[in-house]
C-alpha cells in the first residue's frame, strides 16, 4: 500500500471519499516531510511523515499536544485527525494527519490575544505541572515529567535539563546553585496555576486562517502562562493589539519583566544547542 492508502486507512475514510490523491504542498518541516492530500469530496488533509522510531515519538508528541489544545475549544488549532505508528504502518513509516488550513492574510490580533488567554485558563486535571508525554522544542528533546510546583518543574526540566545540553556553560557547581536560588525565589514569589501552554510560541507558529487566529507546531505542557507570552516577545511577530487583547482578558502579574528573562533564557540556550 502507498502512503496515501495508509493515511486513508488511518482516517477510516468511507469508500465514497476514496481515493486520496496528492494535492501539492510537499516539502519539509524540520525532521519530517510534509504534504497535502485531497479526497474525492474535495476535503484536504495536511500530513507530516517521518522514518524511524525517534521521528515517530516526535510526531506522536505533536499529535497529542495539538489534541490537548484542540480539546479546549478556545484558540483554533489544526484539528488532529490521525497518528500512524510504525507498528501499524511499517511500509509508510510514522505519520500524523491534521486538518488542512488556508494560512495567510491578516486578522484581529486582539482576538488572538484573548483566545490565547482563554486557552491559558485551562489547567491540568490534577493541578500539577508537566505533560503526559515528553516532546521536543525544535529538534531538542523536552522532558515533561509531572511536578507538584512550577518552580520544581522549571528548575529540573527546563533550567538544568537545558544546561546539561550546553555542557553547563562552564559554570561551577556553586555558581549554578546561586542561580538556582535566584530563579526559585522569583518563581515562588506568586501563585502560578498550571496553564495549558503552546510551549513554542514564536511568530512562525501563529497566523490567521480565513481571518481566524490559529496556532500550531506546539511543544505543549502545563506551566506558567507567562512562559508563552515571554516567547512571543523574544523573536517578535505579534502585534501590539495581540498584547492588548491578552492583557484585557487576563492582566499580567507584577514582576513579569523579570520572569520573562528567565523564561526566554531557555529558548536562547536552545538556539545555542541547535545552532551553536
XYZ file of C-alpha atoms in Angstrom:
276
model
C 0.000 0.000 0.000
C 1.109 3.588 -0.645
C 1.465 6.319 1.961
C -1.842 7.855 0.866
C -3.550 4.471 1.161
C -2.235 4.165 4.716
C -3.361 7.696 5.537
C -6.831 6.891 4.202
C -6.903 3.778 6.390
C -5.799 5.720 9.472
C -8.518 8.288 8.794
C -11.050 5.480 8.329
C -12.431 7.211 5.271
C -15.598 5.762 3.736
C -15.353 4.287 0.238
C -17.253 7.267 -1.136
C -14.321 9.544 -0.153
C -11.659 7.414 -1.828
C -9.151 7.558 -3.298
C -6.865 10.109 -1.708
C -4.748 11.992 -4.207
C -1.755 14.297 -3.750
C -2.658 17.983 -3.799
C 0.631 19.832 -3.612
C 2.174 21.261 -0.506
C 5.096 18.846 -0.457
C 8.220 19.872 1.368
C 9.948 19.587 4.693
C 9.254 20.636 8.271
C 12.345 20.092 10.392
C 12.821 16.319 10.668
C 9.664 15.417 8.686
C 8.486 15.633 5.112
C 5.104 17.245 4.583
C 2.338 17.110 2.036
C -1.306 17.746 1.283
C -3.804 15.129 0.147
C -7.364 15.510 -1.117
C -10.238 13.043 -1.008
C -12.902 12.608 -3.685
C -15.191 15.111 -1.957
C -12.509 17.797 -2.151
C -11.598 17.819 1.528
C -7.890 18.449 2.040
C -5.571 16.979 4.670
C -2.142 18.125 5.804
C 0.301 15.398 6.804
C 3.809 15.012 8.161
C 5.831 11.851 7.631
C 8.935 10.624 9.423
C 11.056 7.493 9.144
C 12.378 5.892 12.338
C 11.394 5.442 15.968
C 12.643 8.882 17.048
C 10.544 10.539 14.339
C 7.545 8.511 15.481
C 7.950 9.802 19.022
C 8.190 13.398 17.830
C 5.140 13.089 15.585
C 3.102 11.400 18.285
C 4.058 14.114 20.777
C 2.953 16.805 18.331
C -0.310 14.978 17.726
C -1.016 14.652 21.458
C -0.133 18.294 22.106
C -2.379 19.622 19.348
C -5.146 17.300 20.549
C -4.849 18.749 24.060
C -5.173 22.290 22.738
C -7.943 21.401 20.304
C -9.997 19.954 23.129
C -10.170 23.317 24.903
C -12.337 24.907 22.177
C -10.549 28.212 22.723
C -7.996 29.325 20.140
C -8.072 27.469 16.848
C -5.501 24.802 16.068
C -5.484 22.407 13.116
C -7.785 19.555 14.055
C -5.683 16.437 14.763
C -7.134 13.610 12.711
C -4.816 10.604 12.891
C -1.436 9.316 14.013
C 0.039 6.408 12.106
C 2.584 4.370 14.052
C 5.455 2.318 12.646
C 3.821 -0.806 14.083
C 0.554 -0.205 12.245
C 2.062 1.116 9.020
C 5.572 -0.344 8.701
C 5.930 0.368 4.974
C 4.946 4.036 5.147
C 6.615 4.779 8.456
C 5.174 7.100 11.108
C 2.901 9.941 10.068
C 0.444 12.410 11.525
C -2.559 13.954 9.786
C -4.208 17.294 10.514
C -6.961 19.379 9.077
C -5.628 21.474 6.207
C -5.818 25.202 6.924
C -5.563 28.040 4.435
C -2.914 30.073 6.227
C -2.405 33.636 5.110
C -3.684 37.163 5.249
C -4.430 39.254 8.278
C -6.850 39.122 11.146
C -7.716 40.541 14.524
C -4.611 40.475 16.722
C -6.616 41.355 19.821
C -8.841 38.339 19.207
C -5.765 36.126 19.037
C -4.614 37.510 22.377
C -7.997 36.967 24.008
C -8.260 33.430 22.710
C -4.749 32.556 23.859
C -5.654 33.859 27.317
C -8.752 31.632 27.236
C -6.577 28.595 26.483
C -4.256 29.567 29.333
C -7.268 29.462 31.664
C -7.396 25.701 31.095
C -5.486 23.979 33.900
C -4.064 20.482 34.281
C -6.606 17.998 35.671
C -4.714 17.334 38.914
C -3.047 20.689 39.457
C 0.456 19.519 38.567
C 2.956 20.922 36.081
C 4.191 18.973 33.057
C 2.511 16.825 30.448
C 1.586 13.209 29.882
C 4.231 12.809 27.187
C 7.689 14.222 26.528
C 8.104 16.239 23.344
C 10.638 18.463 21.607
C 11.422 22.161 21.447
C 12.567 22.462 17.858
C 14.599 19.275 17.495
C 15.743 19.290 21.138
C 14.161 16.686 23.445
C 12.000 18.311 26.109
C 11.178 16.415 29.294
C 7.731 16.999 30.800
C 7.780 14.852 33.949
C 4.974 15.908 36.281
C 5.951 18.046 39.288
C 3.900 19.458 42.153
C 5.250 23.014 41.876
C 6.115 25.268 38.965
C 9.496 26.169 40.445
C 10.467 22.494 40.728
C 9.307 21.780 37.188
C 11.113 24.706 35.598
C 14.352 24.239 37.510
C 14.556 20.481 36.898
C 13.131 20.113 33.407
C 13.908 23.442 31.790
C 16.864 25.113 33.537
C 19.082 22.149 34.443
C 17.925 19.993 31.523
C 18.975 22.664 29.020
C 22.168 23.464 30.914
C 23.242 19.834 30.582
C 22.804 20.104 26.819
C 25.051 23.188 26.939
C 27.712 21.353 28.994
C 26.727 23.599 31.925
C 28.246 26.594 30.068
C 31.371 26.074 32.182
C 29.625 27.236 35.370
C 30.968 25.971 38.668
C 28.525 23.965 40.806
C 28.438 26.739 43.420
C 27.562 29.290 40.757
C 24.728 27.127 39.450
C 23.304 26.775 42.953
C 23.308 30.545 43.342
C 21.493 30.968 40.023
C 19.005 28.275 41.019
C 18.250 30.113 44.259
C 17.530 33.327 42.366
C 15.237 31.523 39.933
C 13.421 29.656 42.682
C 12.843 32.816 44.704
C 11.412 34.571 41.656
C 9.165 31.694 40.590
C 7.866 31.052 44.103
C 7.020 34.712 44.733
C 3.492 34.391 43.323
C 0.925 31.612 42.913
C 1.077 30.019 39.451
C -1.801 27.964 38.057
C -0.734 25.126 35.700
C -1.954 26.670 32.439
C -2.067 24.791 29.153
C 0.790 26.221 27.076
C 1.658 26.111 23.411
C 5.292 25.927 24.501
C 6.976 27.159 21.308
C 5.043 30.308 20.514
C 7.295 32.319 18.245
C 5.880 34.328 15.348
C 6.213 31.489 12.859
C 3.807 29.315 14.856
C 0.911 31.763 14.913
C -1.089 33.117 11.986
C -4.580 33.563 10.596
C -6.619 31.079 8.584
C -9.526 32.671 6.727
C -9.222 35.584 9.145
C -9.357 33.418 12.283
C -6.406 33.248 14.720
C -4.624 29.901 14.678
C -1.557 28.449 16.396
C 0.288 25.223 15.505
C 3.546 23.238 15.822
C 3.457 23.226 19.645
C 5.704 21.879 22.373
C 2.756 21.523 24.737
C 2.837 21.271 28.524
C 1.152 22.770 31.592
C 3.108 25.624 33.143
C 3.220 29.348 33.802
C 1.270 31.219 31.121
C 3.932 33.908 31.180
C 6.354 31.467 29.520
C 4.224 31.587 26.360
C 3.919 35.366 26.491
C 7.651 35.746 27.038
C 8.496 33.759 23.936
C 6.158 35.831 21.771
C 8.371 38.803 22.636
C 11.689 37.039 22.037
C 11.626 36.982 18.226
C 8.761 39.372 17.502
C 5.941 38.727 15.059
C 2.985 39.595 17.299
C 1.154 42.910 17.115
C 0.502 45.422 19.842
C -3.180 44.565 19.509
C -2.338 40.957 20.419
C -0.827 42.008 23.750
C -3.615 44.474 24.442
C -6.236 41.797 23.828
C -4.418 39.301 26.044
C -3.987 41.728 28.929
C -7.604 42.825 28.732
C -8.645 39.197 29.112
C -6.048 38.341 31.756
C -3.665 41.043 33.022
C -0.070 40.055 33.691
C 1.245 39.994 37.234
C 3.783 42.442 38.620
C 7.342 41.272 38.005
C 6.625 39.742 34.592
C 9.577 41.573 33.048
C 11.986 39.782 35.410
C 10.424 36.369 34.827
C 10.455 36.958 31.072
C 14.261 36.988 31.189
C 14.271 33.624 32.988
C 11.811 32.000 30.597
C 13.461 33.298 27.428
C 16.893 32.128 28.591
C 15.591 28.602 27.947
C 14.865 29.350 24.292
C 18.088 31.285 23.761
C 20.049 28.368 25.228
C 18.119 26.004 22.984
C 19.230 28.026 19.954
C 22.783 27.608 21.199
C 22.225 23.832 21.350
C 20.676 23.724 17.885
C 22.816 26.208 16.008
C 25.899 26.877 18.129
